[in-house]
mmCIF file of N, CA and C in Angstrom:
data_model
loop_
_atom_site.group_PDB
_atom_site.id
_atom_site.type_symbol
_atom_site.label_atom_id
_atom_site.label_comp_id
_atom_site.label_asym_id
_atom_site.label_seq_id
_atom_site.Cartn_x
_atom_site.Cartn_y
_atom_site.Cartn_z
ATOM 1 N N MET N 1 57.436 44.065 -73.567
ATOM 2 C CA MET N 1 58.047 43.521 -73.769
ATOM 3 C C MET N 1 59.306 42.458 -73.299
ATOM 4 N N SER N 2 58.257 41.263 -72.916
ATOM 5 C CA SER N 2 58.827 40.529 -72.858
ATOM 6 C C SER N 2 59.485 39.865 -74.166
ATOM 7 N N SER N 3 59.263 39.982 -75.282
ATOM 8 C CA SER N 3 59.978 39.707 -76.267
ATOM 9 C C SER N 3 61.720 40.224 -76.236
ATOM 10 N N SER N 4 61.251 41.728 -76.111
ATOM 11 C CA SER N 4 63.013 41.686 -75.799
ATOM 12 C C SER N 4 63.809 41.151 -74.565
ATOM 13 N N ARG N 5 63.004 40.704 -73.388
ATOM 14 C CA ARG N 5 63.959 39.909 -72.362
ATOM 15 C C ARG N 5 64.187 38.679 -72.738
ATOM 16 N N ASP N 6 63.083 38.039 -73.390
ATOM 17 C CA ASP N 6 63.864 36.992 -74.130
ATOM 18 C C ASP N 6 65.164 36.659 -75.206
ATOM 19 N N ALA N 7 65.077 37.972 -75.824
ATOM 20 C CA ALA N 7 65.997 38.048 -76.808
ATOM 21 C C ALA N 7 67.423 38.545 -76.102
ATOM 22 N N ALA N 8 67.248 38.978 -74.457
ATOM 23 C CA ALA N 8 68.449 39.031 -74.222
ATOM 24 C C ALA N 8 68.892 38.128 -73.556
ATOM 25 N N ALA N 9 68.020 37.272 -73.420
ATOM 26 C CA ALA N 9 68.480 36.082 -72.390
ATOM 27 C C ALA N 9 69.139 34.816 -73.781
ATOM 28 N N ALA N 10 69.013 35.249 -75.051
ATOM 29 C CA ALA N 10 69.447 34.330 -76.189
ATOM 30 C C ALA N 10 71.063 34.958 -76.266
ATOM 31 N N VAL N 11 71.493 36.313 -75.691
ATOM 32 C CA VAL N 11 72.611 37.110 -76.468
ATOM 33 C C VAL N 11 73.722 36.041 -75.973
ATOM 34 N N PRO N 12 74.770 36.216 -77.182
ATOM 35 C CA PRO N 12 76.358 35.526 -76.500
ATOM 36 C C PRO N 12 77.150 36.424 -75.703
ATOM 37 N N ARG N 13 78.112 35.943 -75.615
ATOM 38 C CA ARG N 13 78.544 36.174 -74.367
ATOM 39 C C ARG N 13 79.062 37.973 -75.046
ATOM 40 N N ARG N 14 79.984 37.884 -76.378
ATOM 41 C CA ARG N 14 80.505 39.241 -76.860
ATOM 42 C C ARG N 14 79.818 39.761 -77.261
ATOM 43 N N LEU N 15 78.796 40.838 -77.521
ATOM 44 C CA LEU N 15 77.799 41.003 -78.688
ATOM 45 C C LEU N 15 78.553 42.377 -79.752
ATOM 46 N N TYR N 16 78.902 41.826 -80.860
ATOM 47 C CA TYR N 16 79.269 42.905 -81.889
ATOM 48 C C TYR N 16 78.237 43.608 -83.123
ATOM 49 N N THR N 17 77.224 44.899 -82.872
ATOM 50 C CA THR N 17 76.897 45.248 -83.196
ATOM 51 C C THR N 17 77.004 46.627 -84.555
ATOM 52 N N ILE N 18 75.975 46.705 -85.268
ATOM 53 C CA ILE N 18 76.167 48.110 -86.205
ATOM 54 C C ILE N 18 75.006 48.439 -86.056
ATOM 55 N N PRO N 19 75.164 49.749 -85.721
ATOM 56 C CA PRO N 19 73.881 50.598 -86.131
ATOM 57 C C PRO N 19 73.285 51.053 -87.351
ATOM 58 N N MET N 20 71.813 50.833 -87.447
ATOM 59 C CA MET N 20 71.745 50.759 -88.971
ATOM 60 C C MET N 20 70.113 51.366 -89.118
ATOM 61 N N THR N 21 69.735 52.506 -89.550
ATOM 62 C CA THR N 21 68.320 53.271 -89.419
ATOM 63 C C THR N 21 67.893 52.448 -90.368
ATOM 64 N N ALA N 22 66.383 52.711 -89.856
ATOM 65 C CA ALA N 22 65.362 52.014 -91.181
ATOM 66 C C ALA N 22 64.966 52.780 -91.739
ATOM 67 N N LEU N 23 64.995 52.681 -93.017
ATOM 68 C CA LEU N 23 64.063 53.376 -94.172
ATOM 69 C C LEU N 23 63.014 53.843 -93.820
ATOM 70 N N LEU N 24 61.882 52.937 -93.873
ATOM 71 C CA LEU N 24 60.338 52.975 -93.907
ATOM 72 C C LEU N 24 60.059 53.246 -92.301
ATOM 73 N N GLY N 25 59.277 53.630 -91.749
ATOM 74 C CA GLY N 25 58.430 53.956 -90.936
ATOM 75 C C GLY N 25 58.884 55.199 -90.230
ATOM 76 N N ALA N 26 59.182 54.855 -88.566
ATOM 77 C CA ALA N 26 59.777 56.135 -87.906
ATOM 78 C C ALA N 26 61.090 56.560 -88.469
ATOM 79 N N ARG N 27 62.087 56.335 -89.149
ATOM 80 C CA ARG N 27 63.274 55.942 -89.027
ATOM 81 C C ARG N 27 63.901 55.786 -88.091
ATOM 82 N N VAL N 28 63.734 54.683 -87.384
ATOM 83 C CA VAL N 28 64.374 53.961 -85.986
ATOM 84 C C VAL N 28 65.927 53.517 -85.985
ATOM 85 N N GLU N 29 66.443 53.644 -85.511
ATOM 86 C CA GLU N 29 68.504 53.169 -85.834
ATOM 87 C C GLU N 29 68.589 52.059 -84.915
ATOM 88 N N HIS N 30 68.377 51.003 -85.531
ATOM 89 C CA HIS N 30 68.373 49.360 -85.055
ATOM 90 C C HIS N 30 70.161 48.713 -84.863
ATOM 91 N N GLU N 31 70.314 47.883 -83.921
ATOM 92 C CA GLU N 31 71.642 47.723 -84.313
ATOM 93 C C GLU N 31 71.012 46.026 -84.184
ATOM 94 N N VAL N 32 72.070 45.589 -85.625
ATOM 95 C CA VAL N 32 72.274 44.525 -86.083
ATOM 96 C C VAL N 32 73.741 44.011 -85.652
ATOM 97 N N THR N 33 73.926 42.344 -85.497
ATOM 98 C CA THR N 33 74.833 41.472 -85.332
ATOM 99 C C THR N 33 75.454 41.618 -86.475
ATOM 100 N N GLU N 34 76.526 41.227 -86.325
ATOM 101 C CA GLU N 34 77.762 40.928 -87.367
ATOM 102 C C GLU N 34 76.870 39.718 -88.294
ATOM 103 N N ASP N 35 76.584 38.765 -87.625
ATOM 104 C CA ASP N 35 76.119 38.102 -88.430
ATOM 105 C C ASP N 35 74.857 38.191 -89.170
ATOM 106 N N ALA N 36 73.813 38.580 -88.469
ATOM 107 C CA ALA N 36 72.473 39.088 -88.769
ATOM 108 C C ALA N 36 73.577 39.870 -90.540
ATOM 109 N N PHE N 37 74.167 41.197 -90.223
ATOM 110 C CA PHE N 37 74.720 41.619 -91.666
ATOM 111 C C PHE N 37 74.885 40.761 -92.520
ATOM 112 N N ALA N 38 76.191 39.757 -92.281
ATOM 113 C CA ALA N 38 76.769 39.015 -93.424
ATOM 114 C C ALA N 38 75.591 38.198 -93.904
ATOM 115 N N ASP N 39 74.451 37.676 -93.003
ATOM 116 C CA ASP N 39 73.478 37.012 -93.618
ATOM 117 C C ASP N 39 72.268 37.759 -94.690
ATOM 118 N N GLY N 40 72.281 39.472 -94.431
ATOM 119 C CA GLY N 40 71.635 39.798 -95.267
ATOM 120 C C GLY N 40 72.522 40.042 -96.033
ATOM 121 N N GLN N 41 73.666 40.398 -96.020
ATOM 122 C CA GLN N 41 74.822 40.964 -97.264
ATOM 123 C C GLN N 41 74.468 39.936 -98.226
ATOM 124 N N ALA N 42 74.532 38.942 -97.784
ATOM 125 C CA ALA N 42 74.390 36.789 -98.405
ATOM 126 C C ALA N 42 73.147 36.751 -98.875
ATOM 127 N N ALA N 43 72.549 37.098 -98.487
ATOM 128 C CA ALA N 43 70.892 37.253 -99.354
ATOM 129 C C ALA N 43 70.891 37.812 -100.528
ATOM 130 N N GLY N 44 71.519 39.380 -100.621
ATOM 131 C CA GLY N 44 70.968 40.460 -101.665
ATOM 132 C C GLY N 44 70.462 40.765 -101.805
ATOM 133 N N ARG N 45 69.167 41.077 -100.690
ATOM 134 C CA ARG N 45 67.911 41.398 -100.709
ATOM 135 C C ARG N 45 68.153 42.969 -100.100
ATOM 136 N N GLY N 46 69.495 43.333 -99.475
ATOM 137 C CA GLY N 46 69.191 44.419 -98.684
ATOM 138 C C GLY N 46 68.538 44.846 -97.623
ATOM 139 N N GLU N 47 67.652 43.365 -97.114
ATOM 140 C CA GLU N 47 67.033 43.193 -95.760
ATOM 141 C C GLU N 47 68.152 42.916 -94.580
ATOM 142 N N PHE N 48 67.904 43.649 -93.879
ATOM 143 C CA PHE N 48 68.936 42.938 -92.251
ATOM 144 C C PHE N 48 67.940 42.641 -90.861
ATOM 145 N N GLN N 49 67.820 42.108 -90.084
ATOM 146 C CA GLN N 49 67.303 41.730 -89.083
ATOM 147 C C GLN N 49 68.050 42.586 -88.171
ATOM 148 N N ALA N 50 67.001 42.989 -86.859
ATOM 149 C CA ALA N 50 67.727 44.063 -85.968
ATOM 150 C C ALA N 50 67.571 42.991 -84.801
ATOM 151 N N LEU N 51 67.768 43.601 -83.846
ATOM 152 C CA LEU N 51 68.380 42.940 -82.454
ATOM 153 C C LEU N 51 67.575 42.440 -81.988
ATOM 154 N N CYS N 52 66.576 43.484 -82.179
ATOM 155 C CA CYS N 52 65.042 43.530 -81.266
ATOM 156 C C CYS N 52 64.175 42.305 -81.915
ATOM 157 N N GLY N 53 64.312 41.969 -83.284
ATOM 158 C CA GLY N 53 64.120 40.621 -83.880
ATOM 159 C C GLY N 53 62.903 41.091 -85.431
ATOM 160 N N PRO N 54 62.807 43.045 -86.400
ATOM 161 C CA PRO N 54 62.429 43.007 -87.384
ATOM 162 C C PRO N 54 62.841 42.936 -88.162
ATOM 163 N N VAL N 55 63.195 42.618 -89.082
ATOM 164 C CA VAL N 55 63.410 42.704 -90.281
ATOM 165 C C VAL N 55 63.002 44.423 -91.125
ATOM 166 N N PHE N 56 64.274 44.442 -91.405
ATOM 167 C CA PHE N 56 64.081 46.167 -92.362
ATOM 168 C C PHE N 56 65.153 46.451 -93.504
ATOM 169 N N ILE N 57 64.676 47.318 -94.107
ATOM 170 C CA ILE N 57 65.346 47.745 -95.213
ATOM 171 C C ILE N 57 66.456 49.147 -94.731
ATOM 172 N N PRO N 58 67.610 48.981 -94.551
ATOM 173 C CA PRO N 58 68.142 50.624 -93.904
ATOM 174 C C PRO N 58 68.342 51.094 -94.799
ATOM 175 N N ALA N 59 68.111 52.694 -94.061
ATOM 176 C CA ALA N 59 68.613 54.251 -95.249
ATOM 177 C C ALA N 59 69.774 54.026 -95.684
ATOM 178 N N ALA N 60 70.189 54.987 -96.386
ATOM 179 C CA ALA N 60 71.296 55.400 -97.370
ATOM 180 C C ALA N 60 72.530 55.851 -95.987
ATOM 181 N N MET N 61 73.576 55.398 -96.213
ATOM 182 C CA MET N 61 74.443 55.270 -94.875
ATOM 183 C C MET N 61 74.665 56.715 -95.046
ATOM 184 N N VAL N 62 74.469 57.217 -95.699
ATOM 185 C CA VAL N 62 74.909 59.019 -95.648
ATOM 186 C C VAL N 62 73.790 59.934 -95.027
ATOM 187 N N ALA N 63 72.249 59.115 -94.833
ATOM 188 C CA ALA N 63 71.650 60.059 -93.728
ATOM 189 C C ALA N 63 71.942 59.660 -92.748
ATOM 190 N N PRO N 64 71.151 60.663 -91.706
ATOM 191 C CA PRO N 64 71.612 61.174 -90.402
ATOM 192 C C PRO N 64 70.534 60.130 -89.825
ATOM 193 N N PRO N 65 71.183 59.563 -88.205
ATOM 194 C CA PRO N 65 70.861 58.782 -87.300
ATOM 195 C C PRO N 65 69.856 58.593 -87.447
ATOM 196 N N GLY N 66 69.268 57.720 -86.876
ATOM 197 C CA GLY N 66 67.405 58.104 -86.190
ATOM 198 C C GLY N 66 67.228 57.840 -85.079
ATOM 199 N N ARG N 67 66.386 57.733 -84.283
ATOM 200 C CA ARG N 67 66.247 57.607 -83.100
ATOM 201 C C ARG N 67 66.844 56.070 -82.825
ATOM 202 N N PRO N 68 67.733 56.262 -81.230
ATOM 203 C CA PRO N 68 67.832 54.969 -81.289
ATOM 204 C C PRO N 68 66.806 53.803 -80.725
ATOM 205 N N CYS N 69 66.460 52.759 -81.479
ATOM 206 C CA CYS N 69 65.763 51.764 -80.835
ATOM 207 C C CYS N 69 65.703 50.985 -79.337
ATOM 208 N N PRO N 70 64.703 51.254 -78.694
ATOM 209 C CA PRO N 70 64.919 51.364 -77.201
ATOM 210 C C PRO N 70 64.689 49.779 -77.006
ATOM 211 N N GLU N 71 63.838 48.832 -77.732
ATOM 212 C CA GLU N 71 64.311 47.521 -77.341
ATOM 213 C C GLU N 71 65.661 46.663 -77.828
ATOM 214 N N CYS N 72 66.244 47.348 -78.697
ATOM 215 C CA CYS N 72 67.974 47.050 -78.956
ATOM 216 C C CYS N 72 69.220 47.472 -78.118
ATOM 217 N N LEU N 73 68.474 48.831 -77.633
ATOM 218 C CA LEU N 73 69.333 49.534 -76.354
ATOM 219 C C LEU N 73 69.384 48.669 -75.248
ATOM 220 N N ASP N 74 68.069 47.819 -74.485
ATOM 221 C CA ASP N 74 67.408 47.184 -73.539
ATOM 222 C C ASP N 74 68.613 45.799 -73.714
ATOM 223 N N ILE N 75 68.659 45.000 -74.965
ATOM 224 C CA ILE N 75 68.945 44.282 -75.596
ATOM 225 C C ILE N 75 70.641 44.193 -75.358
ATOM 226 N N LEU N 76 71.259 45.274 -75.965
ATOM 227 C CA LEU N 76 72.770 45.601 -75.282
ATOM 228 C C LEU N 76 72.934 45.591 -74.215
ATOM 229 N N ALA N 77 72.098 46.604 -73.336
ATOM 230 C CA ALA N 77 72.436 46.846 -71.691
ATOM 231 C C ALA N 77 72.431 45.633 -71.252
ATOM 232 N N ALA N 78 71.444 44.822 -71.049
ATOM 233 C CA ALA N 78 71.244 43.176 -70.773
ATOM 234 C C ALA N 78 72.495 42.618 -71.037
ATOM 235 N N SER N 79 73.092 42.609 -72.383
ATOM 236 C CA SER N 79 74.559 42.048 -72.534
ATOM 237 C C SER N 79 75.720 42.506 -71.791
ATOM 238 N N ARG N 80 75.616 43.796 -71.908
ATOM 239 C CA ARG N 80 76.705 44.539 -71.054
ATOM 240 C C ARG N 80 77.280 44.092 -69.487
ATOM 241 N N ARG N 81 75.667 43.996 -68.970
ATOM 242 C CA ARG N 81 75.400 43.244 -67.873
ATOM 243 C C ARG N 81 75.999 42.465 -67.476
ATOM 244 N N ALA N 82 75.514 40.990 -68.326
ATOM 245 C CA ALA N 82 76.007 40.031 -67.909
ATOM 246 C C ALA N 82 77.670 39.817 -68.003
ATOM 247 N N ALA N 83 77.983 40.283 -69.446
ATOM 248 C CA ALA N 83 78.956 40.340 -69.626
ATOM 249 C C ALA N 83 80.157 40.960 -68.067
ATOM 250 N N ALA N 84 79.527 42.030 -67.467
ATOM 251 C CA ALA N 84 80.341 42.692 -66.594
ATOM 252 C C ALA N 84 80.311 41.750 -65.486
ATOM 253 N N SER N 85 79.291 41.135 -65.379
ATOM 254 C CA SER N 85 78.930 39.890 -63.703
ATOM 255 C C SER N 85 79.364 38.658 -64.147
ATOM 256 N N ARG N 86 79.669 38.294 -65.130
ATOM 257 C CA ARG N 86 81.188 37.036 -65.385
ATOM 258 C C ARG N 86 82.412 37.503 -64.735
ATOM 259 N N ARG N 87 82.743 38.837 -66.056
ATOM 260 C CA ARG N 87 83.661 39.404 -65.452
ATOM 261 C C ARG N 87 84.773 39.589 -64.038
ATOM 262 N N ALA N 88 82.886 40.112 -62.916
ATOM 263 C CA ALA N 88 83.709 40.116 -61.843
ATOM 264 C C ALA N 88 83.696 38.874 -61.188
ATOM 265 N N ARG N 89 83.023 37.796 -61.468
ATOM 266 C CA ARG N 89 83.123 36.500 -60.932
ATOM 267 C C ARG N 89 84.226 36.190 -60.929
ATOM 268 N N HIS N 90 85.032 36.150 -61.965
ATOM 269 C CA HIS N 90 86.416 35.471 -62.299
ATOM 270 C C HIS N 90 87.288 36.089 -62.540
ATOM 271 N N ARG N 91 87.380 37.348 -62.217
ATOM 272 C CA ARG N 91 88.066 38.161 -61.721
ATOM 273 C C ARG N 91 89.569 37.936 -60.773
ATOM 274 N N ARG N 92 90.685 37.930 -60.851
ATOM 275 C CA ARG N 92 91.341 37.622 -59.439
ATOM 276 C C ARG N 92 91.136 39.040 -58.302
ATOM 277 N N PRO N 93 92.041 38.288 -57.901
ATOM 278 C CA PRO N 93 92.118 40.366 -56.831
ATOM 279 C C PRO N 93 93.247 41.059 -57.777
ATOM 280 N N GLY N 94 92.683 42.175 -57.618
ATOM 281 C CA GLY N 94 94.127 43.119 -58.134
ATOM 282 C C GLY N 94 95.305 42.909 -57.139
ATOM 283 N N LEU N 95 96.056 43.718 -58.310
ATOM 284 C CA LEU N 95 97.417 43.521 -57.415
ATOM 285 C C LEU N 95 97.732 44.439 -55.733
ATOM 286 N N LEU N 96 96.882 45.032 -56.130
ATOM 287 C CA LEU N 96 97.210 45.844 -54.726
ATOM 288 C C LEU N 96 96.723 44.739 -53.656
ATOM 289 N N ARG N 97 95.404 44.139 -53.600
ATOM 290 C CA ARG N 97 94.833 43.216 -52.482
ATOM 291 C C ARG N 97 95.602 42.244 -52.404
ATOM 292 N N ARG N 98 96.763 41.392 -53.514
ATOM 293 C CA ARG N 98 97.108 40.497 -53.280
ATOM 294 C C ARG N 98 98.368 41.251 -52.287
ATOM 295 N N LEU N 99 98.904 42.165 -52.796
ATOM 296 C CA LEU N 99 100.173 42.771 -51.610
ATOM 297 C C LEU N 99 100.128 42.667 -50.463
ATOM 298 N N LEU N 100 98.627 43.266 -50.303
ATOM 299 C CA LEU N 100 97.905 43.584 -48.564
ATOM 300 C C LEU N 100 97.702 42.660 -47.947
ATOM 301 N N LEU N 101 97.253 41.603 -48.899
ATOM 302 C CA LEU N 101 96.944 40.121 -48.167
ATOM 303 C C LEU N 101 98.364 39.547 -48.008
ATOM 304 N N LEU N 102 99.762 40.194 -48.577
ATOM 305 C CA LEU N 102 100.839 39.013 -47.923
ATOM 306 C C LEU N 102 101.823 40.038 -46.867
ATOM 307 N N TRP N 103 101.455 41.316 -46.789
ATOM 308 C CA TRP N 103 101.600 42.077 -45.628
ATOM 309 C C TRP N 103 101.110 42.042 -44.840
ATOM 310 N N ARG N 104 99.548 41.401 -44.214
ATOM 311 C CA ARG N 104 98.993 41.789 -42.953
ATOM 312 C C ARG N 104 99.594 40.705 -42.137
ATOM 313 N N PRO N 105 99.502 40.785 -40.867
ATOM 314 C CA PRO N 105 100.440 40.359 -39.826
ATOM 315 C C PRO N 105 99.735 39.039 -39.220
ATOM 316 N N ARG N 106 100.322 38.437 -39.296
ATOM 317 C CA ARG N 106 99.858 36.847 -38.725
ATOM 318 C C ARG N 106 99.258 36.375 -37.346
ATOM 319 N N PRO N 107 98.205 36.060 -36.770
ATOM 320 C CA PRO N 107 98.442 35.574 -35.569
ATOM 321 C C PRO N 107 99.888 34.981 -35.153
ATOM 322 N N GLU N 108 100.328 34.905 -33.732
ATOM 323 C CA GLU N 108 101.822 34.461 -33.303
ATOM 324 C C GLU N 108 100.831 33.071 -32.618
ATOM 325 N N ARG N 109 101.979 32.131 -32.437
ATOM 326 C CA ARG N 109 101.663 31.266 -32.265
ATOM 327 C C ARG N 109 102.665 30.614 -30.762
ATOM 328 N N THR N 110 101.808 30.294 -29.871
ATOM 329 C CA THR N 110 102.789 30.165 -28.546
ATOM 330 C C THR N 110 103.089 28.559 -28.827
ATOM 331 N N PRO N 111 104.181 28.053 -27.702
ATOM 332 C CA PRO N 111 104.562 26.774 -27.688
ATOM 333 C C PRO N 111 103.387 25.514 -27.906
ATOM 334 N N ASP N 112 102.606 25.809 -26.987
ATOM 335 C CA ASP N 112 101.280 24.945 -27.049
ATOM 336 C C ASP N 112 100.955 24.874 -28.804
ATOM 337 N N GLY N 113 100.487 25.690 -29.629
ATOM 338 C CA GLY N 113 100.514 25.734 -30.523
ATOM 339 C C GLY N 113 98.876 26.356 -30.622
ATOM 340 N N GLU N 114 98.149 27.011 -29.582
ATOM 341 C CA GLU N 114 97.524 28.313 -29.446
ATOM 342 C C GLU N 114 97.642 28.984 -30.214
ATOM 343 N N HIS N 115 97.097 30.227 -30.331
ATOM 344 C CA HIS N 115 97.192 31.166 -31.125
ATOM 345 C C HIS N 115 97.165 32.403 -30.195
ATOM 346 N N ASP N 116 97.867 33.171 -29.738
ATOM 347 C CA ASP N 116 98.237 33.991 -29.058
ATOM 348 C C ASP N 116 97.390 35.551 -29.521
ATOM 349 N N GLU N 117 96.750 36.388 -28.699
ATOM 350 C CA GLU N 117 95.738 37.329 -29.255
ATOM 351 C C GLU N 117 96.248 38.292 -27.980
#
């Protein structure tokens, strides 16, 4: 399982994948990145590298999907969590919060400059 954690650390900010079922073995449905798909197409061998690492030959596209690969799903989940935390860190306060901050009562100042409570 450490290999999926290592792979999750190397996941780019925005991950676009294509689900593909492996032809041989347990007919697991792996996730393939767009770059790995393009590389597989360019090589012309019909082999693609899954997000979790193995290179496989996909089943026919008319075949029913296989069981989802748990390692691919872990990597996708880590990617989504990382993207969500980045968005939360950099997001401005919402419109309602900004309006409420403008509306909040401010402490009045006395003539000597001290706050009146």
